[in-house]
Short mmCIF file of N, CA and C in Angstrom, two decimals:
data_model
loop_
_atom_site.label_atom_id
_atom_site.label_comp_id
_atom_site.label_asym_id
_atom_site.label_seq_id
_atom_site.Cartn_x
_atom_site.Cartn_y
_atom_site.Cartn_z
N MET A 1 19.69 -28.99 36.94
CA MET A 1 19.22 -27.67 37.30
C MET A 1 18.02 -27.31 36.44
N ARG A 2 16.96 -26.82 37.07
CA ARG A 2 15.77 -26.44 36.34
C ARG A 2 15.96 -25.09 35.68
N PRO A 3 15.49 -24.94 34.43
CA PRO A 3 15.65 -23.66 33.75
C PRO A 3 14.80 -22.57 34.39
N ASP A 4 15.27 -21.36 34.29
CA ASP A 4 14.54 -20.20 34.80
C ASP A 4 13.43 -19.87 33.81
N PRO A 5 12.16 -19.85 34.25
CA PRO A 5 11.05 -19.61 33.32
C PRO A 5 10.98 -18.18 32.81
N THR A 6 11.81 -17.29 33.34
CA THR A 6 11.73 -15.89 32.93
C THR A 6 12.78 -15.51 31.90
N THR A 7 13.62 -16.44 31.51
CA THR A 7 14.69 -16.10 30.58
C THR A 7 14.63 -16.95 29.32
N GLU A 8 15.31 -16.48 28.30
CA GLU A 8 15.49 -17.19 27.05
C GLU A 8 14.19 -17.50 26.32
N TRP A 9 13.25 -16.61 26.40
CA TRP A 9 12.02 -16.75 25.64
C TRP A 9 12.08 -15.81 24.45
N PRO A 10 11.70 -16.29 23.26
CA PRO A 10 11.68 -15.38 22.11
C PRO A 10 10.77 -14.19 22.40
N VAL A 11 11.16 -13.05 21.89
CA VAL A 11 10.43 -11.80 22.16
C VAL A 11 8.95 -11.91 21.79
N ASP A 12 8.65 -12.64 20.74
CA ASP A 12 7.25 -12.72 20.28
C ASP A 12 6.50 -13.94 20.84
N SER A 13 7.07 -14.62 21.83
CA SER A 13 6.42 -15.81 22.37
C SER A 13 5.31 -15.42 23.35
N PRO A 14 4.29 -16.27 23.50
CA PRO A 14 3.24 -15.99 24.49
C PRO A 14 3.78 -15.86 25.90
N ARG A 15 4.79 -16.67 26.29
CA ARG A 15 5.34 -16.58 27.64
C ARG A 15 5.98 -15.22 27.87
N GLN A 16 6.74 -14.73 26.89
CA GLN A 16 7.38 -13.43 27.05
C GLN A 16 6.34 -12.32 27.10
N ARG A 17 5.26 -12.45 26.28
CA ARG A 17 4.17 -11.47 26.34
C ARG A 17 3.56 -11.45 27.74
N LEU A 18 3.30 -12.64 28.31
CA LEU A 18 2.74 -12.72 29.66
C LEU A 18 3.64 -11.98 30.65
N LEU A 19 4.93 -12.26 30.62
CA LEU A 19 5.86 -11.62 31.55
C LEU A 19 5.90 -10.10 31.35
N ASP A 20 5.92 -9.67 30.09
CA ASP A 20 5.94 -8.23 29.80
C ASP A 20 4.65 -7.56 30.26
N TRP A 21 3.51 -8.19 29.98
CA TRP A 21 2.22 -7.60 30.35
C TRP A 21 2.07 -7.51 31.87
N LEU A 22 2.53 -8.53 32.59
CA LEU A 22 2.48 -8.48 34.05
C LEU A 22 3.34 -7.34 34.58
N ALA A 23 4.50 -7.15 33.99
CA ALA A 23 5.38 -6.06 34.42
C ALA A 23 4.73 -4.71 34.17
N ARG A 24 4.14 -4.53 32.99
CA ARG A 24 3.49 -3.25 32.67
C ARG A 24 2.26 -3.00 33.54
N ALA A 25 1.60 -4.09 33.99
CA ALA A 25 0.44 -3.94 34.87
C ALA A 25 0.87 -3.80 36.33
N ARG A 26 2.17 -3.81 36.57
CA ARG A 26 2.76 -3.70 37.92
C ARG A 26 2.27 -4.81 38.85
N CYS A 27 2.23 -6.03 38.30
CA CYS A 27 1.81 -7.20 39.08
C CYS A 27 3.05 -7.97 39.52
N ALA A 28 3.27 -8.00 40.81
CA ALA A 28 4.39 -8.77 41.35
C ALA A 28 4.03 -10.25 41.31
N TRP A 29 5.00 -11.11 41.03
CA TRP A 29 4.74 -12.54 41.00
C TRP A 29 6.04 -13.30 41.28
N SER A 30 5.90 -14.56 41.65
CA SER A 30 7.06 -15.43 41.86
C SER A 30 6.68 -16.84 41.46
N VAL A 31 7.68 -17.60 41.02
CA VAL A 31 7.46 -18.98 40.59
C VAL A 31 6.98 -19.80 41.78
N ALA A 32 5.93 -20.60 41.55
CA ALA A 32 5.36 -21.41 42.63
C ALA A 32 5.29 -22.88 42.24
N ASN A 33 5.96 -23.27 41.15
CA ASN A 33 5.95 -24.68 40.78
C ASN A 33 6.41 -25.51 41.96
N THR A 34 5.61 -26.47 42.36
CA THR A 34 5.95 -27.28 43.54
C THR A 34 6.28 -28.72 43.19
N ASP A 35 5.91 -29.17 42.02
CA ASP A 35 6.17 -30.54 41.60
C ASP A 35 7.59 -30.61 41.04
N PRO A 36 8.49 -31.41 41.65
CA PRO A 36 9.88 -31.46 41.17
C PRO A 36 10.00 -32.00 39.75
N VAL A 37 8.99 -32.73 39.28
CA VAL A 37 9.02 -33.25 37.92
C VAL A 37 8.58 -32.18 36.92
N GLU A 38 7.79 -31.25 37.38
CA GLU A 38 7.25 -30.20 36.53
C GLU A 38 8.39 -29.30 36.05
N ARG A 39 8.40 -29.00 34.79
CA ARG A 39 9.44 -28.13 34.23
C ARG A 39 8.85 -26.74 34.03
N PRO A 40 9.35 -25.73 34.75
CA PRO A 40 8.77 -24.39 34.63
C PRO A 40 8.96 -23.78 33.25
N ASP A 41 9.91 -24.30 32.45
CA ASP A 41 10.02 -23.79 31.09
C ASP A 41 8.86 -24.27 30.23
N GLU A 42 8.22 -25.37 30.65
CA GLU A 42 7.05 -25.88 29.93
C GLU A 42 5.75 -25.42 30.60
N ARG A 43 5.67 -25.60 31.91
CA ARG A 43 4.44 -25.24 32.64
C ARG A 43 4.83 -24.36 33.82
N LEU A 44 4.51 -23.08 33.70
CA LEU A 44 4.82 -22.12 34.75
C LEU A 44 3.61 -21.96 35.66
N VAL A 45 3.84 -22.15 36.96
CA VAL A 45 2.84 -21.85 37.98
C VAL A 45 3.44 -20.73 38.82
N ALA A 46 2.74 -19.61 38.89
CA ALA A 46 3.28 -18.45 39.59
C ALA A 46 2.22 -17.85 40.51
N ASP A 47 2.65 -17.45 41.69
CA ASP A 47 1.78 -16.73 42.61
C ASP A 47 2.08 -15.25 42.49
N GLY A 48 1.03 -14.45 42.54
CA GLY A 48 1.21 -13.02 42.41
C GLY A 48 0.13 -12.25 43.12
N ALA A 49 0.10 -10.98 42.86
CA ALA A 49 -0.91 -10.11 43.46
C ALA A 49 -1.29 -9.04 42.44
N VAL A 50 -2.58 -8.76 42.42
CA VAL A 50 -3.11 -7.70 41.57
C VAL A 50 -3.88 -6.76 42.49
N GLY A 51 -3.38 -5.57 42.68
CA GLY A 51 -4.03 -4.63 43.57
C GLY A 51 -4.22 -5.18 44.97
N GLY A 52 -3.29 -5.99 45.44
CA GLY A 52 -3.38 -6.56 46.78
C GLY A 52 -4.14 -7.87 46.85
N THR A 53 -4.79 -8.28 45.77
CA THR A 53 -5.52 -9.55 45.73
C THR A 53 -4.60 -10.66 45.25
N PRO A 54 -4.46 -11.75 46.02
CA PRO A 54 -3.60 -12.85 45.57
C PRO A 54 -4.21 -13.56 44.36
N ILE A 55 -3.33 -13.95 43.44
CA ILE A 55 -3.74 -14.71 42.26
C ILE A 55 -2.71 -15.80 42.01
N ARG A 56 -3.10 -16.79 41.24
CA ARG A 56 -2.17 -17.80 40.75
C ARG A 56 -2.31 -17.84 39.24
N LEU A 57 -1.17 -17.86 38.57
CA LEU A 57 -1.13 -17.93 37.11
C LEU A 57 -0.60 -19.30 36.71
N VAL A 58 -1.24 -19.92 35.72
CA VAL A 58 -0.77 -21.20 35.20
C VAL A 58 -0.66 -21.05 33.69
N HIS A 59 0.58 -21.13 33.19
CA HIS A 59 0.82 -21.03 31.75
C HIS A 59 1.55 -22.27 31.29
N ASP A 60 0.96 -22.97 30.32
CA ASP A 60 1.55 -24.18 29.77
C ASP A 60 2.04 -23.88 28.36
N ALA A 61 3.35 -23.91 28.17
CA ALA A 61 3.94 -23.57 26.87
C ALA A 61 3.69 -24.65 25.82
N LEU A 62 3.25 -25.83 26.24
CA LEU A 62 3.01 -26.92 25.30
C LEU A 62 1.52 -27.12 25.00
N ASP A 63 0.66 -26.83 25.97
CA ASP A 63 -0.79 -27.02 25.81
C ASP A 63 -1.47 -25.66 25.91
N ARG A 64 -2.02 -25.18 24.83
CA ARG A 64 -2.68 -23.86 24.76
C ARG A 64 -1.73 -22.74 25.19
N PRO A 65 -0.58 -22.64 24.53
CA PRO A 65 0.42 -21.65 24.93
C PRO A 65 -0.04 -20.20 24.76
N ASP A 66 -1.09 -19.99 23.98
CA ASP A 66 -1.58 -18.62 23.75
C ASP A 66 -2.62 -18.20 24.78
N HIS A 67 -2.71 -18.92 25.90
CA HIS A 67 -3.64 -18.60 26.99
C HIS A 67 -2.94 -18.81 28.33
N VAL A 68 -3.44 -18.12 29.34
CA VAL A 68 -2.98 -18.33 30.71
C VAL A 68 -4.22 -18.50 31.58
N ARG A 69 -4.17 -19.44 32.50
CA ARG A 69 -5.27 -19.65 33.44
C ARG A 69 -4.94 -18.84 34.68
N VAL A 70 -5.89 -18.02 35.13
CA VAL A 70 -5.71 -17.20 36.33
C VAL A 70 -6.67 -17.72 37.39
N VAL A 71 -6.15 -17.97 38.58
CA VAL A 71 -6.95 -18.47 39.70
C VAL A 71 -6.97 -17.40 40.78
N CYS A 72 -8.17 -17.03 41.21
CA CYS A 72 -8.33 -16.00 42.22
C CYS A 72 -9.13 -16.56 43.41
N PRO A 73 -8.52 -16.65 44.59
CA PRO A 73 -9.27 -17.14 45.75
C PRO A 73 -10.32 -16.12 46.19
N LEU A 74 -11.53 -16.61 46.41
CA LEU A 74 -12.63 -15.73 46.82
C LEU A 74 -12.81 -15.73 48.33
N GLY A 75 -12.45 -16.80 48.98
CA GLY A 75 -12.60 -16.89 50.43
C GLY A 75 -12.83 -18.32 50.86
N ALA A 76 -12.76 -18.52 52.16
CA ALA A 76 -12.93 -19.85 52.72
C ALA A 76 -14.38 -20.30 52.63
N LEU A 77 -14.56 -21.58 52.44
CA LEU A 77 -15.89 -22.16 52.48
C LEU A 77 -16.41 -22.00 53.90
N PRO A 78 -17.61 -21.46 54.06
CA PRO A 78 -18.11 -21.23 55.43
C PRO A 78 -18.32 -22.55 56.18
N ARG A 79 -18.24 -22.47 57.46
CA ARG A 79 -18.50 -23.64 58.31
C ARG A 79 -20.01 -23.89 58.35
N GLY A 80 -20.37 -25.09 58.72
CA GLY A 80 -21.79 -25.41 58.84
C GLY A 80 -22.34 -25.98 57.55
N ASP A 81 -23.59 -25.73 57.30
CA ASP A 81 -24.28 -26.27 56.13
C ASP A 81 -23.83 -25.53 54.87
N VAL A 82 -23.02 -26.21 54.06
CA VAL A 82 -22.49 -25.58 52.85
C VAL A 82 -23.31 -25.93 51.61
N VAL A 83 -24.32 -26.74 51.76
CA VAL A 83 -25.10 -27.17 50.60
C VAL A 83 -25.68 -25.97 49.83
N PRO A 84 -26.27 -24.96 50.49
CA PRO A 84 -26.79 -23.82 49.71
C PRO A 84 -25.70 -23.12 48.89
N LEU A 85 -24.50 -22.95 49.45
CA LEU A 85 -23.43 -22.29 48.71
C LEU A 85 -22.95 -23.18 47.57
N LEU A 86 -22.79 -24.46 47.82
CA LEU A 86 -22.36 -25.37 46.76
C LEU A 86 -23.39 -25.42 45.64
N ARG A 87 -24.65 -25.35 45.98
CA ARG A 87 -25.71 -25.31 44.97
C ARG A 87 -25.54 -24.04 44.11
N LEU A 88 -25.28 -22.91 44.75
CA LEU A 88 -25.08 -21.66 44.01
C LEU A 88 -23.85 -21.74 43.11
N LEU A 89 -22.77 -22.34 43.62
CA LEU A 89 -21.56 -22.47 42.81
C LEU A 89 -21.82 -23.33 41.57
N LEU A 90 -22.51 -24.44 41.75
CA LEU A 90 -22.81 -25.31 40.61
C LEU A 90 -23.75 -24.62 39.62
N GLN A 91 -24.75 -23.90 40.11
CA GLN A 91 -25.65 -23.17 39.23
C GLN A 91 -24.90 -22.09 38.45
N ALA A 92 -24.01 -21.37 39.14
CA ALA A 92 -23.23 -20.33 38.48
C ALA A 92 -22.33 -20.92 37.41
N ASN A 93 -21.71 -22.08 37.69
CA ASN A 93 -20.87 -22.73 36.69
C ASN A 93 -21.67 -23.11 35.45
N LEU A 94 -22.84 -23.67 35.66
CA LEU A 94 -23.67 -24.07 34.53
C LEU A 94 -24.10 -22.85 33.72
N GLN A 95 -24.56 -21.80 34.38
CA GLN A 95 -24.98 -20.58 33.68
C GLN A 95 -23.82 -19.99 32.89
N ALA A 96 -22.64 -19.93 33.48
CA ALA A 96 -21.47 -19.39 32.78
C ALA A 96 -21.12 -20.25 31.57
N SER A 97 -21.15 -21.56 31.75
CA SER A 97 -20.83 -22.47 30.66
C SER A 97 -21.82 -22.33 29.51
N LEU A 98 -23.10 -22.28 29.83
CA LEU A 98 -24.12 -22.15 28.78
C LEU A 98 -24.03 -20.81 28.06
N ALA A 99 -23.47 -19.81 28.73
CA ALA A 99 -23.30 -18.49 28.11
C ALA A 99 -21.98 -18.39 27.35
N GLY A 100 -21.21 -19.49 27.32
CA GLY A 100 -19.95 -19.49 26.59
C GLY A 100 -18.80 -18.86 27.35
N GLU A 101 -18.95 -18.69 28.64
CA GLU A 101 -17.90 -18.08 29.45
C GLU A 101 -16.81 -19.11 29.76
N THR A 102 -15.61 -18.61 30.01
CA THR A 102 -14.50 -19.48 30.36
C THR A 102 -14.25 -19.49 31.87
N GLN A 103 -15.02 -18.73 32.62
CA GLN A 103 -14.84 -18.68 34.07
C GLN A 103 -15.40 -19.94 34.71
N VAL A 104 -14.70 -20.41 35.76
CA VAL A 104 -15.12 -21.59 36.49
C VAL A 104 -14.96 -21.29 37.98
N LEU A 105 -15.99 -21.61 38.75
CA LEU A 105 -15.92 -21.54 40.21
C LEU A 105 -15.56 -22.93 40.72
N GLY A 106 -14.67 -22.98 41.69
CA GLY A 106 -14.26 -24.27 42.22
C GLY A 106 -13.82 -24.17 43.66
N LEU A 107 -13.43 -25.31 44.20
CA LEU A 107 -13.02 -25.41 45.58
C LEU A 107 -11.61 -25.99 45.62
N ASP A 108 -10.67 -25.25 46.18
CA ASP A 108 -9.30 -25.72 46.31
C ASP A 108 -9.31 -26.91 47.28
N PRO A 109 -8.92 -28.10 46.82
CA PRO A 109 -9.01 -29.28 47.69
C PRO A 109 -8.08 -29.23 48.89
N GLY A 110 -7.02 -28.45 48.83
CA GLY A 110 -6.08 -28.40 49.93
C GLY A 110 -6.48 -27.45 51.04
N SER A 111 -7.35 -26.47 50.72
CA SER A 111 -7.66 -25.46 51.73
C SER A 111 -9.15 -25.16 51.88
N ASP A 112 -9.99 -25.80 51.08
CA ASP A 112 -11.43 -25.50 51.08
C ASP A 112 -11.71 -24.02 50.81
N THR A 113 -10.88 -23.44 49.97
CA THR A 113 -11.07 -22.05 49.55
C THR A 113 -11.83 -22.05 48.24
N VAL A 114 -12.88 -21.23 48.16
CA VAL A 114 -13.63 -21.06 46.92
C VAL A 114 -12.78 -20.19 46.00
N CYS A 115 -12.60 -20.65 44.75
CA CYS A 115 -11.77 -19.93 43.79
C CYS A 115 -12.55 -19.67 42.51
N LEU A 116 -12.23 -18.58 41.86
CA LEU A 116 -12.75 -18.27 40.54
C LEU A 116 -11.57 -18.32 39.59
N THR A 117 -11.71 -19.06 38.49
CA THR A 117 -10.65 -19.12 37.50
C THR A 117 -11.17 -18.61 36.17
N ASP A 118 -10.26 -18.13 35.38
CA ASP A 118 -10.61 -17.72 34.02
C ASP A 118 -9.38 -17.94 33.14
N GLU A 119 -9.64 -18.12 31.88
CA GLU A 119 -8.57 -18.30 30.91
C GLU A 119 -8.47 -17.01 30.11
N LEU A 120 -7.29 -16.39 30.14
CA LEU A 120 -7.09 -15.12 29.45
C LEU A 120 -6.17 -15.34 28.25
N SER A 121 -6.50 -14.67 27.16
CA SER A 121 -5.74 -14.81 25.93
C SER A 121 -4.42 -14.05 26.01
N LEU A 122 -3.40 -14.62 25.35
CA LEU A 122 -2.10 -13.97 25.23
C LEU A 122 -1.80 -13.62 23.78
N GLN A 123 -2.85 -13.39 22.99
CA GLN A 123 -2.66 -13.00 21.60
C GLN A 123 -1.92 -11.67 21.53
N PRO A 124 -1.09 -11.47 20.53
CA PRO A 124 -0.25 -10.26 20.46
C PRO A 124 -1.00 -8.94 20.62
N ASP A 125 -2.21 -8.84 20.12
CA ASP A 125 -2.94 -7.58 20.20
C ASP A 125 -3.92 -7.54 21.38
N GLY A 126 -3.75 -8.43 22.35
CA GLY A 126 -4.74 -8.58 23.41
C GLY A 126 -4.35 -8.06 24.78
N GLU A 127 -3.34 -7.19 24.89
CA GLU A 127 -2.91 -6.75 26.21
C GLU A 127 -4.01 -6.03 26.98
N ASP A 128 -4.78 -5.19 26.30
CA ASP A 128 -5.85 -4.46 27.00
C ASP A 128 -6.90 -5.41 27.56
N LEU A 129 -7.30 -6.41 26.77
CA LEU A 129 -8.28 -7.39 27.25
C LEU A 129 -7.70 -8.25 28.37
N PHE A 130 -6.42 -8.59 28.27
CA PHE A 130 -5.75 -9.34 29.32
C PHE A 130 -5.80 -8.56 30.64
N ARG A 131 -5.42 -7.29 30.58
CA ARG A 131 -5.41 -6.48 31.80
C ARG A 131 -6.83 -6.31 32.36
N LEU A 132 -7.79 -6.10 31.49
CA LEU A 132 -9.18 -5.97 31.93
C LEU A 132 -9.63 -7.25 32.65
N GLY A 133 -9.33 -8.41 32.05
CA GLY A 133 -9.70 -9.68 32.67
C GLY A 133 -8.98 -9.92 33.98
N LEU A 134 -7.70 -9.56 34.04
CA LEU A 134 -6.91 -9.76 35.25
C LEU A 134 -7.45 -8.90 36.39
N PHE A 135 -7.71 -7.64 36.12
CA PHE A 135 -8.20 -6.75 37.17
C PHE A 135 -9.66 -7.06 37.54
N HIS A 136 -10.43 -7.56 36.56
CA HIS A 136 -11.80 -7.99 36.87
C HIS A 136 -11.77 -9.15 37.86
N LEU A 137 -10.92 -10.14 37.61
CA LEU A 137 -10.81 -11.28 38.54
C LEU A 137 -10.37 -10.81 39.92
N ALA A 138 -9.41 -9.90 39.96
CA ALA A 138 -8.91 -9.41 41.25
C ALA A 138 -9.96 -8.65 42.03
N ASP A 139 -10.99 -8.15 41.37
CA ASP A 139 -12.07 -7.41 42.03
C ASP A 139 -13.12 -8.35 42.63
N GLN A 140 -13.12 -9.61 42.24
CA GLN A 140 -14.19 -10.52 42.65
C GLN A 140 -14.22 -10.85 44.14
N PRO A 141 -13.10 -10.99 44.85
CA PRO A 141 -13.21 -11.25 46.30
C PRO A 141 -13.97 -10.14 47.03
N LEU A 142 -13.74 -8.89 46.66
CA LEU A 142 -14.47 -7.78 47.28
C LEU A 142 -15.95 -7.87 46.95
N ARG A 143 -16.27 -8.17 45.71
CA ARG A 143 -17.68 -8.33 45.32
C ARG A 143 -18.33 -9.45 46.12
N GLY A 144 -17.57 -10.53 46.36
CA GLY A 144 -18.10 -11.65 47.14
C GLY A 144 -18.38 -11.25 48.58
N ARG A 145 -17.45 -10.50 49.17
CA ARG A 145 -17.65 -10.05 50.56
C ARG A 145 -18.84 -9.09 50.68
N GLU A 146 -19.12 -8.35 49.61
CA GLU A 146 -20.25 -7.42 49.61
C GLU A 146 -21.55 -8.10 49.19
N GLY A 147 -21.49 -9.42 48.90
CA GLY A 147 -22.69 -10.15 48.51
C GLY A 147 -23.12 -9.89 47.07
N ARG A 148 -22.19 -9.42 46.23
CA ARG A 148 -22.53 -9.10 44.84
C ARG A 148 -22.02 -10.11 43.84
N LEU A 149 -21.43 -11.21 44.30
CA LEU A 149 -20.85 -12.16 43.37
C LEU A 149 -21.85 -13.23 42.95
N LEU A 150 -22.54 -13.79 43.90
CA LEU A 150 -23.51 -14.84 43.63
C LEU A 150 -24.89 -14.38 44.08
N PRO A 151 -25.93 -14.84 43.38
CA PRO A 151 -27.29 -14.52 43.88
C PRO A 151 -27.52 -15.17 45.24
N THR A 152 -28.39 -14.61 46.00
CA THR A 152 -28.66 -15.19 47.32
C THR A 152 -29.46 -16.47 47.18
N ALA A 153 -29.28 -17.37 48.14
CA ALA A 153 -30.01 -18.64 48.11
C ALA A 153 -31.48 -18.39 48.36
N ALA A 154 -32.30 -19.06 47.57
CA ALA A 154 -33.76 -18.89 47.72
C ALA A 154 -34.29 -19.92 48.68
#
């Protein structure tokens, strides 16, 4: 039987902080671990929603336990010539990386959905920054639909 990832965590652990912070931010979530070998007590993959925007949380208790990776789908890759959009995605990734950002734009290989990911800290005094980062990510699909996420192709 696989252990429940929501129980038996020390009060001061990063995993328990993540669960507490999600509850206080009123973010519904459920375990989404799909690999039968994956142990949710070590690596939690959870699907949730922030203000109606779907997100995926990935927390690894063994590798960088003081951080959580948040994945936010921005929308489907458009049909037709995608080279201009892919060029923008790669340029945005490079600019973010050179600026020291932890955000990464990518393409979900299973659905061709463009996703924005970021790594948020779970440090004990970081709940406000965590919530700010979480809600910022959840706002990005709307910004993308309004044409405010990426610069237009030249």
